[in-house]
PDB file of C-alpha atoms in Angstrom:
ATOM      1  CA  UNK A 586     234.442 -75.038-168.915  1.00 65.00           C
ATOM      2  CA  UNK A 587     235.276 -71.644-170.833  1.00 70.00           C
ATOM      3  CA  UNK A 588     238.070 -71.786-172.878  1.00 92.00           C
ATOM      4  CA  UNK A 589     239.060 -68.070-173.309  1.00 96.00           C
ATOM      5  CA  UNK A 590     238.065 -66.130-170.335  1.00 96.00           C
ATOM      6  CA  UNK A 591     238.696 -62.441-169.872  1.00 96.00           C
ATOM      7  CA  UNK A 592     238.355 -60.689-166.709  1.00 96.00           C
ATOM      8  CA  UNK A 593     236.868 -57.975-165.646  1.00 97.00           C
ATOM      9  CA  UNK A 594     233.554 -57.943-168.266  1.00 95.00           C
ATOM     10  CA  UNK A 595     233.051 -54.572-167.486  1.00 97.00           C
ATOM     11  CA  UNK A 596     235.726 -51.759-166.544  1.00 97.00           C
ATOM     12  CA  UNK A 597     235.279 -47.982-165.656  1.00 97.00           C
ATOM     13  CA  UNK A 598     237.777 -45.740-164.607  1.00 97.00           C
ATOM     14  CA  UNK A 599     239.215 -42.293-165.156  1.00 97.00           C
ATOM     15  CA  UNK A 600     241.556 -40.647-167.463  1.00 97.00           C
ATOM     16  CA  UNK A 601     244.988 -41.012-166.284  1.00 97.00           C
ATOM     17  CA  UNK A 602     244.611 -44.390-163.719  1.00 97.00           C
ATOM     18  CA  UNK A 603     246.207 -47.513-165.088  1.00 97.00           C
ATOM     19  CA  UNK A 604     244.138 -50.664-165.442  1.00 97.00           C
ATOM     20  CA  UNK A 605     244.939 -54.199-166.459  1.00 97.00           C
ATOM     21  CA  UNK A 606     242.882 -57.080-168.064  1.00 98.00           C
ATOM     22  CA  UNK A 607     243.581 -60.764-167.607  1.00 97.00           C
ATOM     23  CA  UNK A 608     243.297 -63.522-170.079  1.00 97.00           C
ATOM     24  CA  UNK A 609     243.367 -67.255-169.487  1.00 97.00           C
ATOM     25  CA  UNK A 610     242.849 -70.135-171.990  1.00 96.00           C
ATOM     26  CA  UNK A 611     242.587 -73.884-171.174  1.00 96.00           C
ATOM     27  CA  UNK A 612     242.910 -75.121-174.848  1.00 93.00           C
ATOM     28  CA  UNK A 613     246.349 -75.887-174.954  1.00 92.00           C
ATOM     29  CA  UNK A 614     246.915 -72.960-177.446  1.00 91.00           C
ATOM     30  CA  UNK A 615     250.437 -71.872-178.187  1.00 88.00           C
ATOM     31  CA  UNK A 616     249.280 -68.388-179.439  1.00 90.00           C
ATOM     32  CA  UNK A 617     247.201 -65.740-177.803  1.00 92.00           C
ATOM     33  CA  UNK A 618     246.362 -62.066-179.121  1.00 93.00           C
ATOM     34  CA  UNK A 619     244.681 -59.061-178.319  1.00 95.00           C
ATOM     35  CA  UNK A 620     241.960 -57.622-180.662  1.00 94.00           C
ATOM     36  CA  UNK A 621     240.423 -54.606-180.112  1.00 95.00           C
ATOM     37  CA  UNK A 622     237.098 -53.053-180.874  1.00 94.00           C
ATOM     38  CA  UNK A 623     235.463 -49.820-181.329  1.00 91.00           C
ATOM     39  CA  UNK A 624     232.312 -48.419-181.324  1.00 89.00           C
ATOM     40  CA  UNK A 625     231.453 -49.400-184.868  1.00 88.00           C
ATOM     41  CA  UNK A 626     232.693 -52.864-183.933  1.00 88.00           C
ATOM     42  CA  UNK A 627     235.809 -52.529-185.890  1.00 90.00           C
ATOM     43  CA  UNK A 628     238.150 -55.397-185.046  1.00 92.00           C
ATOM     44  CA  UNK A 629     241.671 -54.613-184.849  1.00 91.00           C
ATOM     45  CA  UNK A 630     244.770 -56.874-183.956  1.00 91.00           C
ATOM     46  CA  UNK A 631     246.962 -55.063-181.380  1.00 93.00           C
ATOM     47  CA  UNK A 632     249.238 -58.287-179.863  1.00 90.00           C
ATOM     48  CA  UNK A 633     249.804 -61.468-180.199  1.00 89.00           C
ATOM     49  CA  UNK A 634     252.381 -63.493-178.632  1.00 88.00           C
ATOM     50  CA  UNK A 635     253.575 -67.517-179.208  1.00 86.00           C
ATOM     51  CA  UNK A 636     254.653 -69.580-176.049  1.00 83.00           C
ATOM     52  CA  UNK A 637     255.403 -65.968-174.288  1.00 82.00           C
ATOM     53  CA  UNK A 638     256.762 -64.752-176.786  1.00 85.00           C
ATOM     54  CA  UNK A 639     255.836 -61.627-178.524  1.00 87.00           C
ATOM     55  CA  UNK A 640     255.562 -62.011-182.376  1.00 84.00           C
ATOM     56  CA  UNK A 641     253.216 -59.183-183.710  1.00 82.00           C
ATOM     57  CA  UNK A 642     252.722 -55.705-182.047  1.00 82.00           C
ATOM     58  CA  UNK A 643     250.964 -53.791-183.897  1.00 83.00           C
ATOM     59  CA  UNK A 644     251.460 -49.461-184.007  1.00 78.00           C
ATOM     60  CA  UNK A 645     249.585 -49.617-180.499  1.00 88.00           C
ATOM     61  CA  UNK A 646     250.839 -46.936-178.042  1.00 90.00           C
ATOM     62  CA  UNK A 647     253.465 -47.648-175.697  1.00 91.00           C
ATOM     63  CA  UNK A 648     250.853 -46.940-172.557  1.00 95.00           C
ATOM     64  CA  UNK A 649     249.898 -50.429-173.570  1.00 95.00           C
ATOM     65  CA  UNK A 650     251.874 -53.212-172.347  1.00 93.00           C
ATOM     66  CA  UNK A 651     251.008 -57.272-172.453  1.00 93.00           C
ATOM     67  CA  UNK A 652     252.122 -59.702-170.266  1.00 93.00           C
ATOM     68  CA  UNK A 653     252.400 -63.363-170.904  1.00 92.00           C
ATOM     69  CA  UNK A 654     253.661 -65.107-167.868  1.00 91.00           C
ATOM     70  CA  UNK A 655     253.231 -68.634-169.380  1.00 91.00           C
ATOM     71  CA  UNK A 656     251.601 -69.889-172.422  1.00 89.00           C
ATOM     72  CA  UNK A 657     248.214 -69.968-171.047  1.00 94.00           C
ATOM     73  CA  UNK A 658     248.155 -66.283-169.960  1.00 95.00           C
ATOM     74  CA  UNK A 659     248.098 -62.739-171.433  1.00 95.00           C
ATOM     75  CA  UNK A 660     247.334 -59.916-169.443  1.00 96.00           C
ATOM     76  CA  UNK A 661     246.905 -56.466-170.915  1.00 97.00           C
ATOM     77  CA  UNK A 662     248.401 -53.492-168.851  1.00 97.00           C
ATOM     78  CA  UNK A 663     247.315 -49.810-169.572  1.00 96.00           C
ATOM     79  CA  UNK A 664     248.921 -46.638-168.596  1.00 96.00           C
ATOM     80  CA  UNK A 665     247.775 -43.379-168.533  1.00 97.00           C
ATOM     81  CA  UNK A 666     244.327 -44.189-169.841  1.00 97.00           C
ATOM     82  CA  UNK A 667     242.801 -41.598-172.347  1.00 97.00           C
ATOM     83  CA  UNK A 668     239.226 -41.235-173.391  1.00 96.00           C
ATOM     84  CA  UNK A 669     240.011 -43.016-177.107  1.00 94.00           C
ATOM     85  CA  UNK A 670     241.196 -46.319-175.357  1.00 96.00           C
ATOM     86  CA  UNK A 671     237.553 -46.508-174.286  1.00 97.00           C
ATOM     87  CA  UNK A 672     236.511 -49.749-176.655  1.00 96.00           C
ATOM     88  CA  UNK A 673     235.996 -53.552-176.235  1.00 96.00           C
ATOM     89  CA  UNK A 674     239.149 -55.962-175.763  1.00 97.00           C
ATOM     90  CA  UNK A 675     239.223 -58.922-176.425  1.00 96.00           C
ATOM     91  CA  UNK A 676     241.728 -61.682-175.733  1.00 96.00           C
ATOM     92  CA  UNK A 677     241.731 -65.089-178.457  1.00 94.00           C
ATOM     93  CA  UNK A 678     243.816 -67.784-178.419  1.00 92.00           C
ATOM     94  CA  UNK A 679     245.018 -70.118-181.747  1.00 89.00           C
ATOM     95  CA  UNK A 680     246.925 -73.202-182.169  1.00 84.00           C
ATOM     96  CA  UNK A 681     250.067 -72.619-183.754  1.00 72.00           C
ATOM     97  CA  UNK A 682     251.870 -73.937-186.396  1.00 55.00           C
ATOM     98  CA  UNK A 683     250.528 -73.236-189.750  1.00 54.00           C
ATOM     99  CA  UNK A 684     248.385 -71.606-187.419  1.00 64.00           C
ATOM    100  CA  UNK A 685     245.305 -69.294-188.883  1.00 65.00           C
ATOM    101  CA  UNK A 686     246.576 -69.682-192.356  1.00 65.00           C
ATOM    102  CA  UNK A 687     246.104 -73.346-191.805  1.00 69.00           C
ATOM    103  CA  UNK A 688     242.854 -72.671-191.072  1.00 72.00           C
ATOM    104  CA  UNK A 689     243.084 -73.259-187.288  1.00 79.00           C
ATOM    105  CA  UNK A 690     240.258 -70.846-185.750  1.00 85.00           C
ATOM    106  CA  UNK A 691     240.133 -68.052-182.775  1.00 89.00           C
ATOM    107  CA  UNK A 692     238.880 -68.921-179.990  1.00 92.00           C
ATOM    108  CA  UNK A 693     237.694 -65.903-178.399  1.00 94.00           C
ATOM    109  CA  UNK A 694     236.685 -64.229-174.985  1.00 95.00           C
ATOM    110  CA  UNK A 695     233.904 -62.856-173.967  1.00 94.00           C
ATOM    111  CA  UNK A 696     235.334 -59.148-174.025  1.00 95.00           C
ATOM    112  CA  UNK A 697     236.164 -56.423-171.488  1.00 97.00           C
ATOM    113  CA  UNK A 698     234.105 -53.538-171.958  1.00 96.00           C
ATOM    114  CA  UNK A 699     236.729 -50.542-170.899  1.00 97.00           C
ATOM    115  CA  UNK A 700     235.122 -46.968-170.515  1.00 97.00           C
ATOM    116  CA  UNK A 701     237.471 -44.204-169.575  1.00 97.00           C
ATOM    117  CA  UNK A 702     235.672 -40.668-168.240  1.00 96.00           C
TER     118      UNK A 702
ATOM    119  CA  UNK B 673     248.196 -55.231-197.647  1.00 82.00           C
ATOM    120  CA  UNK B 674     245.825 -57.497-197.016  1.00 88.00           C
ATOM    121  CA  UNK B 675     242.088 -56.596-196.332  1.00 92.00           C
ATOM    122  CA  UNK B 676     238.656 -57.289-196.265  1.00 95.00           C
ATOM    123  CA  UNK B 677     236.151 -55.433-197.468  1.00 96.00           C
ATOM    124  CA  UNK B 678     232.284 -56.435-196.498  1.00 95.00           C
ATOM    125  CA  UNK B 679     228.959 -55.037-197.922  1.00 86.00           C
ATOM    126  CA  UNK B 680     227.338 -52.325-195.544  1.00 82.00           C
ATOM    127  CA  UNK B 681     225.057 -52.992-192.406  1.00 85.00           C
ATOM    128  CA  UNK B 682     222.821 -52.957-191.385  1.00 95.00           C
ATOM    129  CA  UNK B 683     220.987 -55.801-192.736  1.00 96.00           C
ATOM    130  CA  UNK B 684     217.224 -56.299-191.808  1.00 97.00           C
ATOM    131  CA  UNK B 685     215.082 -59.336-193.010  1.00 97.00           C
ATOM    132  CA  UNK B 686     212.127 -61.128-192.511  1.00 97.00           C
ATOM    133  CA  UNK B 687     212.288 -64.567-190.996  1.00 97.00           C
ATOM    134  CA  UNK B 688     212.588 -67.216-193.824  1.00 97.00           C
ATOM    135  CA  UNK B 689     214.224 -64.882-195.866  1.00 97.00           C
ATOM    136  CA  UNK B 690     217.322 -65.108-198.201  1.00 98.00           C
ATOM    137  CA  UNK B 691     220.403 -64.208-196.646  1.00 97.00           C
ATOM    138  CA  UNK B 692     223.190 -62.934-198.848  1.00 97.00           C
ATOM    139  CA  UNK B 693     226.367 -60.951-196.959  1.00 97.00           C
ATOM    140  CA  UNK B 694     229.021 -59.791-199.483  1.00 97.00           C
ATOM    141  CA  UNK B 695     232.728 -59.907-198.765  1.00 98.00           C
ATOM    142  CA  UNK B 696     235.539 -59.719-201.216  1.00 97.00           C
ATOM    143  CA  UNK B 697     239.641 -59.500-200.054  1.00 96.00           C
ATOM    144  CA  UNK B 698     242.927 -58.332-201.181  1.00 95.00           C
ATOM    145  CA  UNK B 699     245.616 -60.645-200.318  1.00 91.00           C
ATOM    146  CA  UNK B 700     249.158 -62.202-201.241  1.00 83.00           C
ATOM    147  CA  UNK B 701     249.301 -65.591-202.326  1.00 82.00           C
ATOM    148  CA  UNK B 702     246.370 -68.054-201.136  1.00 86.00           C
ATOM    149  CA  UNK B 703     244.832 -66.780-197.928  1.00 91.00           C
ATOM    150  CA  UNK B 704     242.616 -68.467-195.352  1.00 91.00           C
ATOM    151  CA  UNK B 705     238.921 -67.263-195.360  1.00 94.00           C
ATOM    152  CA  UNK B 706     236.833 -67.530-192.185  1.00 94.00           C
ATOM    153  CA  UNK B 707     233.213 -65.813-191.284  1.00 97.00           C
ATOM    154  CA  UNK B 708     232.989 -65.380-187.939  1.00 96.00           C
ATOM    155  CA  UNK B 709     229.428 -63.991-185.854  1.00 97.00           C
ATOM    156  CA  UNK B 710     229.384 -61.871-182.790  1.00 95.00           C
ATOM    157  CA  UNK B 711     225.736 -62.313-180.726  1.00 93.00           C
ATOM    158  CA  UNK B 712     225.225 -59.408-178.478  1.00 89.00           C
ATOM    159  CA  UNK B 713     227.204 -59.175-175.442  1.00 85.00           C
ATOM    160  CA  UNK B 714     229.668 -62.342-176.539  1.00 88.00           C
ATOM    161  CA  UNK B 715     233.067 -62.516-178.283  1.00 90.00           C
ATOM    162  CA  UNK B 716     233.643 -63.975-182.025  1.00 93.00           C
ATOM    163  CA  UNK B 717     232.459 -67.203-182.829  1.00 94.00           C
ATOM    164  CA  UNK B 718     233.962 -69.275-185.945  1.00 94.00           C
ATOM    165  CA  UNK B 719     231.045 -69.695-188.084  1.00 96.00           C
ATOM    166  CA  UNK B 720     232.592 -71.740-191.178  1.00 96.00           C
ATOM    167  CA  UNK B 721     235.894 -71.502-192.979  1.00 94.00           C
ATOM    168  CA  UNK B 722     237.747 -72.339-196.160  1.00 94.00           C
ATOM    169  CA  UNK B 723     241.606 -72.952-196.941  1.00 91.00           C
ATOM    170  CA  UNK B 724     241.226 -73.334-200.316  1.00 90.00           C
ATOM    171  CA  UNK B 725     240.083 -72.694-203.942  1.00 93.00           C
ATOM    172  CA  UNK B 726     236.982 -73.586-204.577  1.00 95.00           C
ATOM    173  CA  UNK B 727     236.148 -75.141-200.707  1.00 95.00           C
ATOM    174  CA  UNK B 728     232.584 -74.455-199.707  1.00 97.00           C
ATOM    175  CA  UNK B 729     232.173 -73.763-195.689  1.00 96.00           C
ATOM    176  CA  UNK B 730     229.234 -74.458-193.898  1.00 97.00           C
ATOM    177  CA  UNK B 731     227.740 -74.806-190.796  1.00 97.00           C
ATOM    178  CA  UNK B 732     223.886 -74.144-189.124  1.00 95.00           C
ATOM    179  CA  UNK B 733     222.677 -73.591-192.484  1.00 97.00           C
ATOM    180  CA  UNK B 734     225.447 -70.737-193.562  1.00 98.00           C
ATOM    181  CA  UNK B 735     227.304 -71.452-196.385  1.00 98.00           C
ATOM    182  CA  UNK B 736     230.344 -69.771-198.234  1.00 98.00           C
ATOM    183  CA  UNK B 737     232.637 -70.696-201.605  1.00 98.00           C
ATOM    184  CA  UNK B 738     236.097 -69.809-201.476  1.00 97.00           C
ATOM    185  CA  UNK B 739     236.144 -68.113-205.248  1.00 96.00           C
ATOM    186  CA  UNK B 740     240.242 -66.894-206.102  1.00 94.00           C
ATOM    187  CA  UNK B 741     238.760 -65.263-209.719  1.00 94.00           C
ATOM    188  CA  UNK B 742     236.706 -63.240-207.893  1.00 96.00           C
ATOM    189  CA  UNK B 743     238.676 -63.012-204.871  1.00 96.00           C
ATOM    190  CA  UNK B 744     235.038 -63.533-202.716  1.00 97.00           C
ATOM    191  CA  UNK B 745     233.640 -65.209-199.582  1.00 98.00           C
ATOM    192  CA  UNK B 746     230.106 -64.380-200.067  1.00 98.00           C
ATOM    193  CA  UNK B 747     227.922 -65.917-196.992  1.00 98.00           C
ATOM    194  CA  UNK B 748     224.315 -67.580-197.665  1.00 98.00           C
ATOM    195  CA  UNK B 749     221.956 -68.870-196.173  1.00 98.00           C
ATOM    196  CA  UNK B 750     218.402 -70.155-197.481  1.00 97.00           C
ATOM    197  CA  UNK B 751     215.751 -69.073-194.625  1.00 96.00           C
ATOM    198  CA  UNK B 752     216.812 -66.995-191.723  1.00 97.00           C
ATOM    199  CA  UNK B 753     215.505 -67.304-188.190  1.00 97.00           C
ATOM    200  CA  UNK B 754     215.092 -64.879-185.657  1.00 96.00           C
ATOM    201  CA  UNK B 755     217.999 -66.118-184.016  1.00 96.00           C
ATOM    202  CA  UNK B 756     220.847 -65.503-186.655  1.00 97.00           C
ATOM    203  CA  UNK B 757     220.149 -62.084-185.375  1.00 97.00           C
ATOM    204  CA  UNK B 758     223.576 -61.049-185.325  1.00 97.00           C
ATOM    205  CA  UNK B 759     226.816 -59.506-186.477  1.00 95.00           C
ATOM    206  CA  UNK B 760     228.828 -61.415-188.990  1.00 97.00           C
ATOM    207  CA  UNK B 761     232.690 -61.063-189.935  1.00 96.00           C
ATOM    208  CA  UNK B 762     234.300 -62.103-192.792  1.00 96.00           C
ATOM    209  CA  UNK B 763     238.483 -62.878-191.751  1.00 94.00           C
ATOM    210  CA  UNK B 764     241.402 -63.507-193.559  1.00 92.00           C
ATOM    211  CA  UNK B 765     244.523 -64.853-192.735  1.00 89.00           C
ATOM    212  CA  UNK B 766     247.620 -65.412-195.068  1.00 84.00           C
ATOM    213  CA  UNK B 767     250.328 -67.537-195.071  1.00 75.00           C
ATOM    214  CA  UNK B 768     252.987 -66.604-192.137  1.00 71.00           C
ATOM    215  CA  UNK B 769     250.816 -64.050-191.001  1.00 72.00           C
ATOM    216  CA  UNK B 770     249.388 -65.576-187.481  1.00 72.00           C
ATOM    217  CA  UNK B 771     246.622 -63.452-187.626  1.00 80.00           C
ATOM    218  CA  UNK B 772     243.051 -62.703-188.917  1.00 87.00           C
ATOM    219  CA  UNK B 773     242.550 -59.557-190.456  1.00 90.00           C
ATOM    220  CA  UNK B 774     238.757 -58.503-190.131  1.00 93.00           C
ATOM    221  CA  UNK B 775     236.258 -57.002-192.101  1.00 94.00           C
ATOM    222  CA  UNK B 776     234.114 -53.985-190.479  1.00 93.00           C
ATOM    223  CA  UNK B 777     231.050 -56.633-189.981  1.00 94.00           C
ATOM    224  CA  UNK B 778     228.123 -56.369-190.610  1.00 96.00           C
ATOM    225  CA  UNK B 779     225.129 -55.969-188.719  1.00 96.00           C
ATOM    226  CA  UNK B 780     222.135 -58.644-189.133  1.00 97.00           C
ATOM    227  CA  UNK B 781     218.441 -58.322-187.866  1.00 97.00           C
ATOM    228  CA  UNK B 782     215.655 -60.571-188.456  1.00 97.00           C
ATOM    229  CA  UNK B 783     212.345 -59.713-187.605  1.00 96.00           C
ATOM    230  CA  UNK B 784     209.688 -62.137-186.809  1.00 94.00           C
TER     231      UNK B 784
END
């Protein structure tokens, strides 16, 4: 069974559309985040949110906009797509707690390739 | 604010060779230290980790020391294989933080 799974793997679209990306994890995880990475496979931390909750956002543009219905979901909404969101997303999940610091690991998806032409 | 810096990719070896990736940090008080590797087309996978002073990490051969005078997380391993072909992160998380801040990573290619 995958524990993180993003969907779609791959997404194209146009400048202006709005997209979303889904995230699901089955670990039990209390926290789940949104990293994302560029072409030079910088990783980045944009979200991350703990039983729904949001708790870090980083200075991400306001086009962007997650969703965390329950604890085992976060989606990732874009409006207004521009050619710079164009990257890799991906969604991770963490026990919480001490949490990372503790040592507890990401669990991570597989990624969502976005382009934007 | 915290960071990680790690040496520049990419990295190209011979199978059976040494393996050294460099990665020092900057943080507050007594961070977590994780390496993490990305095979092509895949998300992050934890590799090893430390919590503390002087903890060694390993796993599949990899190993890392958590060294707080040097404020390092170097990653080793003894003989590479084709298959560690790869890239490889070195994270950081600090207390309260809830989050791993990455290095750039760095690119790994063995060739047979």
């Amino acid at each position: 069974d995958t524990a993180v799974s993003q969907t779609p793997k791959y997404l194209v679209t146009q400048m202006g559309n709005d997209k979303s990306i889904k995230c699901e994890q089955n670990l039990g995880h209390d926290t789940m985040y949104w990293y994302k990475q560029d072409s030079k496979k910088f990783l980045k931390i944009m979200f991350s949110y703990n039983n729904k909750e949001l708790i870090i956002n980083e200075t991400v543009p306001n086009r962007f906009s997650p969703k965390s219905p329950d604890k085992a979901h976060l989606n990732l909404h874009i409006n207004s797509l521009e050619l710079g969101d164009s990257a890799v997303y991906f969604c991770a999940s963490s026990r919480s707690g001490t949490g990372t610091w503790g040592g507890s690991p990401l669990h991570f998806g597989n990624g969502t390739r976005l382009t934007v032409t | 604010g915290n960071s990680v810096t790690q040496m520049e990719g990419p990295v190209t070896l011979s199978e059976e060779a040494f393996l050294t990736i460099n990665c020092t940090y900057t943080a507050t008080g007594y961070p977590s230290l994780f390496w993490y590797v990305q095979y092509p087309g895949e998300g992050l996978q934890l590799l090893l980790k430390a919590t503390k002073a002087d903890d060694k990490g390993s796993n599949k051969g990899f190993e890392a020391t958590y060294r707080k005078e040097t404020t390092s997380f170097h990653l080793e391993k003894g003989s590479v294989q084709v298959s560690d072909s790869a890239v490889y992160f070195c994270a950081l998380s600090s207390q309260g933080a809830q989050k791993l801040v990455f290095g750039q990573g760095t690119r790994l290619t063995i060739n047979p």
